[in-house]
Amino acid sequence: MNLIAWLIVACEIAFWVVILVGLTLRYVFKRKKLSLLFLASVPIIDLILLVVAGLDIYFGAKPTAAHAIAAVYIGSSIAFGKSMIAWLDEKFRYYIMKDGSKPVKRYGIEFARHGMKSFGQHVFAYIIGALLLFGMILITNNHVQNAPFYEILQLWTLIIGIDFVISISYFIWPKRSL
């Protein structure tokens, strides 16, 4: 694995560690301001990845799938970050702190709407990631070397199409409670 691939792994680990530390500070140690500082620093992780991947390409590194996946990661983190933190906050409060109401399981039309909302977030992630990929393509300015960027974008386009079909299917065949 190259530097960017390792950095993506490190950023993903850092993302979850920072969130868990922030929630632990908030609920276990009752340090709300310090907790907010940790949770607000999550975008810095994305910024580090963006800068390092961009500089790596700018200074002549051969574009790899890892560079393209960095754009996917950043787009996904921006689009889904807030909802992932809220999801983990709810789970942490209930399962760890034994506080609040049990997280609700969605069924029927509510599940379908939530699936469509997630699809909307996926589209937002796609737009951000695609813009970053096109930015790297412009920096590289070499059609042959940019193949990994185009390949990841094509794959992501297929995935977003599949996500759309699945999201629509929830309206046709709603999830039922057991």
XYZ file of N, CA and C in Angstrom:
534
model
N 0.853 -1.193 0.000
C 0.000 0.000 0.000
C 0.886 1.240 0.000
N 0.400 2.271 -0.682
C 1.170 3.505 -0.719
C 0.769 4.434 0.432
N 1.447 5.559 0.507
C 1.233 6.524 1.587
C -0.222 6.962 1.685
N -0.841 7.240 0.578
C -2.227 7.738 0.580
C -3.173 6.660 1.100
N -2.961 5.415 0.710
C -3.813 4.325 1.198
C -3.702 4.202 2.718
N -2.480 4.276 3.227
C -2.297 4.219 4.688
C -2.931 5.432 5.368
N -2.828 6.574 4.730
C -3.420 7.787 5.299
C -4.942 7.681 5.358
N -5.551 7.077 4.350
C -7.002 6.879 4.367
C -7.386 6.002 5.553
N -6.645 4.926 5.762
C -6.909 4.037 6.901
C -6.734 4.804 8.215
N -5.653 5.572 8.313
C -5.404 6.351 9.528
C -6.507 7.389 9.766
N -6.971 8.031 8.703
C -8.046 9.028 8.833
C -9.346 8.379 9.287
N -9.656 7.211 8.760
C -10.882 6.518 9.174
C -10.813 6.137 10.655
N -9.669 5.633 11.076
C -9.496 5.291 12.490
C -9.588 6.558 13.337
N -8.905 7.617 12.906
C -8.930 8.881 13.653
C -10.343 9.442 13.737
N -11.111 9.330 12.650
C -12.494 9.809 12.630
C -13.285 9.188 13.781
N -13.249 7.862 13.890
C -14.030 7.175 14.921
C -13.460 7.390 16.312
N -12.141 7.456 16.437
C -11.531 7.694 17.754
C -11.906 9.080 18.262
N -11.810 10.089 17.402
C -12.142 11.460 17.809
C -13.611 11.554 18.227
N -14.489 10.900 17.486
C -15.912 10.924 17.845
C -16.144 10.214 19.176
N -15.545 9.047 19.357
C -15.720 8.311 20.621
C -15.145 9.077 21.806
N -13.998 9.694 21.620
C -13.421 10.521 22.693
C -14.352 11.695 22.981
N -14.866 12.332 21.949
C -15.787 13.454 22.139
C -17.035 13.046 22.903
N -17.618 11.906 22.548
C -18.822 11.437 23.247
C -18.513 11.003 24.675
N -17.363 10.387 24.865
C -16.952 9.994 26.226
C -16.764 11.233 27.093
N -16.119 12.258 26.549
C -15.962 13.500 27.301
C -17.314 14.120 27.627
N -18.246 14.069 26.676
C -19.564 14.675 26.869
C -20.380 13.940 27.931
N -20.472 12.623 27.819
C -21.397 11.880 28.669
C -20.764 11.280 29.916
N -19.555 10.806 29.830
C -18.925 10.171 30.994
C -18.305 11.215 31.913
N -17.553 12.155 31.331
C -16.836 13.138 32.135
C -17.548 14.485 32.239
N -18.711 14.625 31.589
C -19.526 15.851 31.650
C -18.744 17.092 31.243
N -17.883 16.963 30.253
C -17.067 18.071 29.757
C -17.580 18.478 28.378
N -18.713 19.179 28.372
C -19.397 19.478 27.116
C -18.587 20.373 26.178
N -17.907 21.375 26.710
C -17.132 22.263 25.835
C -15.947 21.526 25.215
N -15.266 20.723 26.002
C -14.144 19.953 25.486
C -14.640 18.916 24.472
N -15.796 18.336 24.758
C -16.415 17.388 23.836
C -16.706 18.061 22.502
N -17.267 19.251 22.561
C -17.580 20.000 21.341
C -16.320 20.288 20.539
N -15.238 20.597 21.236
C -13.958 20.849 20.560
C -13.519 19.612 19.774
N -13.628 18.435 20.385
C -13.259 17.194 19.696
C -14.170 16.943 18.497
N -15.465 17.042 18.725
C -16.403 16.750 17.645
C -16.279 17.756 16.504
N -15.986 19.000 16.837
C -15.823 20.023 15.804
C -14.515 19.862 15.032
N -13.574 19.097 15.588
C -12.288 18.916 14.907
C -12.317 17.796 13.870
N -13.419 17.081 13.765
C -13.524 15.982 12.797
C -13.207 16.441 11.363
N -13.694 17.605 10.908
C -13.353 18.027 9.530
C -11.855 18.254 9.304
N -11.100 18.466 10.370
C -9.655 18.652 10.220
C -9.018 17.373 9.675
N -9.567 16.231 10.055
C -9.069 14.949 9.550
C -9.230 14.908 8.024
N -10.386 15.333 7.542
C -10.622 15.378 6.092
C -9.674 16.358 5.418
N -9.457 17.489 6.049
C -8.578 18.517 5.483
C -7.152 17.984 5.334
N -6.686 17.247 6.330
C -5.337 16.668 6.266
C -5.239 15.721 5.076
N -6.224 14.843 4.932
C -6.220 13.904 3.812
C -6.274 14.639 2.478
N -7.125 15.647 2.383
C -7.261 16.427 1.151
C -5.938 17.096 0.777
N -5.292 17.728 1.748
C -4.037 18.440 1.485
C -2.935 17.462 1.078
N -2.793 16.367 1.830
C -1.723 15.419 1.516
C -1.939 14.765 0.152
N -3.163 14.340 -0.142
C -3.443 13.716 -1.446
C -3.233 14.718 -2.579
N -3.713 15.938 -2.384
C -3.531 16.974 -3.403
C -2.071 17.310 -3.639
N -1.311 17.457 -2.556
C 0.115 17.765 -2.697
C 0.879 16.604 -3.330
N 0.497 15.398 -2.982
C 1.143 14.219 -3.561
C 0.992 14.225 -5.076
N -0.220 14.500 -5.548
C -0.468 14.581 -6.996
C 0.267 15.789 -7.591
N 0.179 16.918 -6.912
C 0.784 18.152 -7.425
C 2.295 18.003 -7.620
N 2.937 17.296 -6.692
C 4.391 17.138 -6.774
C 4.812 15.938 -7.616
N 3.885 15.409 -8.413
C 4.262 14.454 -9.435
C 4.033 12.988 -9.149
N 3.369 12.653 -8.057
C 3.087 11.242 -7.799
C 2.166 10.705 -8.887
N 2.384 9.475 -9.256
C 1.520 8.841 -10.250
C 0.151 8.604 -9.602
N -0.918 9.077 -10.235
C -2.257 8.873 -9.669
C -2.575 7.390 -9.490
N -3.131 7.071 -8.339
C -3.506 5.696 -8.031
C -4.970 5.654 -7.600
N -5.470 4.449 -7.470
C -6.834 4.285 -6.955
C -6.941 4.864 -5.551
N -5.858 4.810 -4.782
C -5.883 5.364 -3.420
C -6.152 6.864 -3.441
N -5.560 7.574 -4.399
C -5.836 9.006 -4.522
C -7.321 9.231 -4.821
N -7.872 8.411 -5.706
C -9.291 8.540 -6.061
C -10.176 8.185 -4.873
N -9.814 7.144 -4.139
C -10.600 6.745 -2.969
C -10.529 7.815 -1.884
N -9.432 8.558 -1.829
C -9.347 9.682 -0.883
C -10.452 10.696 -1.181
N -10.709 10.964 -2.458
C -11.788 11.891 -2.833
C -13.144 11.330 -2.437
N -13.332 10.023 -2.638
C -14.579 9.363 -2.237
C -14.753 9.459 -0.726
N -13.679 9.196 0.004
C -13.713 9.249 1.467
C -14.091 10.651 1.949
N -13.458 11.659 1.381
C -13.722 13.036 1.812
C -15.168 13.420 1.497
N -15.643 13.114 0.304
C -17.031 13.412 -0.049
C -18.006 12.710 0.881
N -17.747 11.453 1.158
C -18.627 10.681 2.044
C -18.585 11.206 3.465
N -17.410 11.565 3.918
C -17.271 12.087 5.285
C -18.021 13.408 5.449
N -17.928 14.256 4.439
C -18.644 15.540 4.512
C -20.157 15.311 4.455
N -20.599 14.469 3.539
C -22.040 14.264 3.354
C -22.677 13.478 4.495
N -21.982 12.474 5.008
C -22.568 11.593 6.023
C -22.063 11.868 7.434
N -21.049 12.719 7.580
C -20.410 12.926 8.882
C -21.359 13.304 9.999
N -22.179 14.317 9.763
C -23.095 14.793 10.802
C -24.090 13.703 11.207
N -24.641 12.997 10.237
C -25.618 11.951 10.571
C -24.945 10.754 11.243
N -23.692 10.450 10.879
C -22.985 9.361 11.557
C -22.706 9.715 13.013
N -22.341 10.963 13.254
C -22.101 11.401 14.634
C -23.404 11.342 15.430
N -24.499 11.807 14.847
C -25.802 11.755 15.531
C -26.217 10.310 15.803
N -25.991 9.415 14.848
C -26.316 8.000 15.005
C -25.517 7.398 16.164
N -24.210 7.673 16.180
C -23.369 7.127 17.250
C -23.700 7.770 18.592
N -24.040 9.057 18.587
C -24.426 9.749 19.808
C -25.645 9.066 20.438
N -26.645 8.764 19.615
C -27.861 8.108 20.099
C -27.542 6.726 20.670
N -26.732 5.957 19.961
C -26.358 4.612 20.421
C -25.524 4.687 21.695
N -24.579 5.603 21.748
C -23.696 5.765 22.913
C -24.520 6.108 24.148
N -25.428 7.072 23.980
C -26.271 7.492 25.100
C -27.101 6.336 25.632
N -27.689 5.551 24.755
C -28.592 4.492 25.199
C -27.836 3.251 25.687
N -26.910 2.752 24.892
C -26.264 1.478 25.208
C -25.111 1.600 26.198
N -24.397 2.705 26.190
C -23.257 2.877 27.097
C -23.680 3.600 28.369
N -24.392 4.717 28.202
C -24.762 5.536 29.368
C -26.086 5.094 29.999
N -26.821 4.209 29.317
C -28.130 3.736 29.806
C -29.060 4.919 30.061
N -29.057 5.860 29.099
C -29.846 7.080 29.212
C -30.651 7.252 27.921
N -31.789 7.890 28.037
C -32.596 8.172 26.863
C -33.423 6.975 26.423
N -34.108 7.177 25.322
C -34.967 6.104 24.823
C -34.188 5.211 23.858
N -34.679 3.990 23.734
C -34.036 3.022 22.851
C -34.127 3.537 21.416
N -33.011 3.436 20.653
C -33.058 3.865 19.256
C -34.187 3.145 18.514
N -34.940 3.920 17.770
C -36.117 3.407 17.075
C -35.697 2.686 15.801
N -36.299 1.524 15.573
C -36.106 0.827 14.304
C -37.195 1.303 13.356
N -36.797 1.587 12.148
C -37.743 2.097 11.163
C -38.310 0.958 10.329
N -39.592 1.121 9.981
C -40.271 0.161 9.121
C -41.179 0.920 8.175
N -41.616 0.242 7.132
C -42.597 0.803 6.211
C -42.123 2.065 5.532
N -43.036 3.028 5.438
C -42.758 4.269 4.715
C -41.668 5.085 5.406
N -41.600 4.996 6.739
C -40.554 5.722 7.475
C -39.172 5.190 7.081
N -39.050 3.883 6.958
C -37.795 3.265 6.521
C -37.460 3.694 5.090
N -38.475 3.715 4.233
C -38.277 4.115 2.829
C -37.821 5.568 2.736
N -38.438 6.436 3.500
C -38.043 7.860 3.496
C -36.609 8.029 3.991
N -36.276 7.279 5.033
C -34.908 7.347 5.555
C -33.910 6.847 4.502
N -34.283 5.787 3.792
C -33.429 5.277 2.719
C -33.240 6.294 1.614
N -34.290 7.013 1.273
C -34.198 8.037 0.229
C -33.366 9.227 0.718
N -33.489 9.560 1.997
C -32.653 10.631 2.563
C -31.179 10.228 2.485
N -30.891 8.976 2.817
C -29.514 8.482 2.725
C -29.019 8.512 1.283
N -29.915 8.200 0.340
C -29.545 8.290 -1.069
C -29.204 9.740 -1.427
N -29.974 10.689 -0.931
C -29.675 12.108 -1.163
C -28.304 12.488 -0.621
N -27.969 11.967 0.555
C -26.641 12.220 1.115
C -25.568 11.597 0.225
N -25.878 10.422 -0.316
C -24.938 9.746 -1.206
C -24.705 10.586 -2.463
N -25.755 11.179 -2.996
C -25.621 12.050 -4.171
C -24.745 13.259 -3.815
N -24.959 13.830 -2.645
C -24.145 14.958 -2.187
C -22.676 14.539 -2.067
N -22.427 13.360 -1.496
C -21.065 12.838 -1.378
C -20.449 12.656 -2.769
N -21.248 12.142 -3.689
C -20.804 11.911 -5.060
C -20.393 13.227 -5.722
N -21.193 14.251 -5.553
C -20.884 15.553 -6.154
C -19.573 16.092 -5.602
N -19.413 16.048 -4.279
C -18.173 16.537 -3.656
C -16.984 15.711 -4.135
N -17.119 14.384 -4.074
C -16.030 13.512 -4.498
C -15.679 13.693 -5.967
N -16.699 13.823 -6.814
C -16.451 14.012 -8.246
C -15.730 15.335 -8.505
N -16.121 16.379 -7.792
C -15.426 17.666 -7.936
C -13.961 17.541 -7.524
N -13.712 16.821 -6.440
C -12.325 16.614 -6.007
C -11.548 15.787 -7.043
N -12.197 14.760 -7.582
C -11.545 13.950 -8.616
C -11.216 14.794 -9.844
N -12.162 15.633 -10.271
C -11.901 16.490 -11.429
C -10.798 17.504 -11.123
N -10.737 17.953 -9.871
C -9.633 18.828 -9.468
C -8.290 18.121 -9.597
N -8.226 16.865 -9.178
C -6.980 16.105 -9.306
C -6.657 15.833 -10.773
N -7.688 15.630 -11.579
C -7.476 15.427 -13.020
C -6.864 16.683 -13.638
N -7.364 17.848 -13.221
C -6.811 19.108 -13.736
C -5.367 19.314 -13.279
N -5.076 18.942 -12.041
C -3.710 19.093 -11.530
C -2.758 18.195 -12.309
N -3.171 16.953 -12.542
C -2.322 15.992 -13.238
C -2.196 16.343 -14.707
N -3.318 16.682 -15.337
C -3.355 17.073 -16.746
C -2.678 16.041 -17.656
N -2.927 14.772 -17.382
C -2.377 13.692 -18.204
C -3.439 12.611 -18.302
N -4.104 12.537 -19.454
C -5.254 11.640 -19.629
C -4.899 10.180 -19.336
N -3.724 9.741 -19.730
C -3.328 8.345 -19.517
C -3.156 8.058 -18.026
N -2.485 8.953 -17.311
C -2.250 8.735 -15.880
C -3.527 8.890 -15.054
N -4.511 9.583 -15.581
C -5.737 9.831 -14.828
C -6.714 8.660 -14.851
N -6.340 7.569 -15.468
C -7.237 6.411 -15.580
C -7.818 5.973 -14.231
N -7.030 5.923 -13.127
C -7.631 5.503 -11.848
C -8.776 6.425 -11.396
N -8.655 7.708 -11.692
C -9.709 8.648 -11.305
C -10.996 8.355 -12.073
N -10.860 8.141 -13.372
C -12.034 7.838 -14.201
C -12.656 6.490 -13.817
N -11.803 5.512 -13.513
C -12.309 4.182 -13.142
C -13.103 4.230 -11.839
N -12.584 4.937 -10.847
C -13.301 5.057 -9.568
C -14.591 5.832 -9.772
N -14.548 6.871 -10.593
C -15.761 7.645 -10.860
C -16.810 6.789 -11.572
N -16.396 5.968 -12.515
C -17.335 5.066 -13.197
C -17.929 4.058 -12.219
N -17.085 3.477 -11.381
C -17.565 2.517 -10.390
C -18.539 3.184 -9.422
N -18.199 4.381 -8.968
C -19.067 5.101 -8.031
C -20.394 5.460 -8.685
N -20.365 5.793 -9.974
C -21.596 6.090 -10.700
C -22.497 4.855 -10.726
N -21.905 3.699 -10.970
C -22.665 2.448 -10.945
C -23.242 2.198 -9.548
N -22.429 2.407 -8.530
C -22.876 2.190 -7.142
C -24.021 3.131 -6.788
N -23.936 4.379 -7.207
C -25.004 5.325 -6.891
C -26.287 4.944 -7.624
N -26.152 4.389 -8.832
C -27.330 3.887 -9.550
C -27.975 2.723 -8.815
N -27.154 1.821 -8.310
C -27.668 0.688 -7.530
C -28.328 1.185 -6.250
N -27.703 2.163 -5.599
C -28.277 2.740 -4.380
C -29.652 3.338 -4.668
N -29.793 4.000 -5.817
C -31.080 4.583 -6.193
C -32.148 3.494 -6.346
N -31.796 2.424 -7.056
C -32.745 1.325 -7.263
C -33.155 0.714 -5.918
N -32.193 0.512 -5.047
C -32.501 -0.055 -3.725
C -33.399 0.899 -2.936
N -33.079 2.189 -2.970
C -33.885 3.181 -2.237
C -35.323 3.216 -2.740
N -35.510 3.158 -4.041
C -36.861 3.131 -4.621
C -37.577 1.838 -4.232
N -36.835 0.736 -4.183
C -37.460 -0.554 -3.859
C -38.091 -0.555 -2.469
N -37.564 0.263 -1.563
C -38.150 0.338 -0.214
C -39.571 0.891 -0.249
N -39.880 1.715 -1.244
C -41.246 2.225 -1.379
C -42.168 1.163 -1.988
N -41.609 0.337 -2.857
C -42.400 -0.699 -3.521
C -42.616 -1.895 -2.597
N -41.542 -2.318 -1.943
C -41.605 -3.443 -1.000
C -41.105 -2.967 0.363
N -41.976 -2.317 1.144
C -41.544 -1.739 2.419
C -41.024 -2.805 3.400
N -40.078 -2.378 4.196
C -39.541 -3.250 5.243
C -40.634 -3.414 6.310
N -40.830 -4.636 6.704
C -41.863 -4.919 7.719
C -41.226 -5.349 9.019
N -41.898 -5.042 10.117
C -41.390 -5.487 11.417
C -41.579 -6.997 11.529
N -40.725 -7.599 12.299
C -40.774 -9.062 12.443
C -41.781 -9.494 13.461
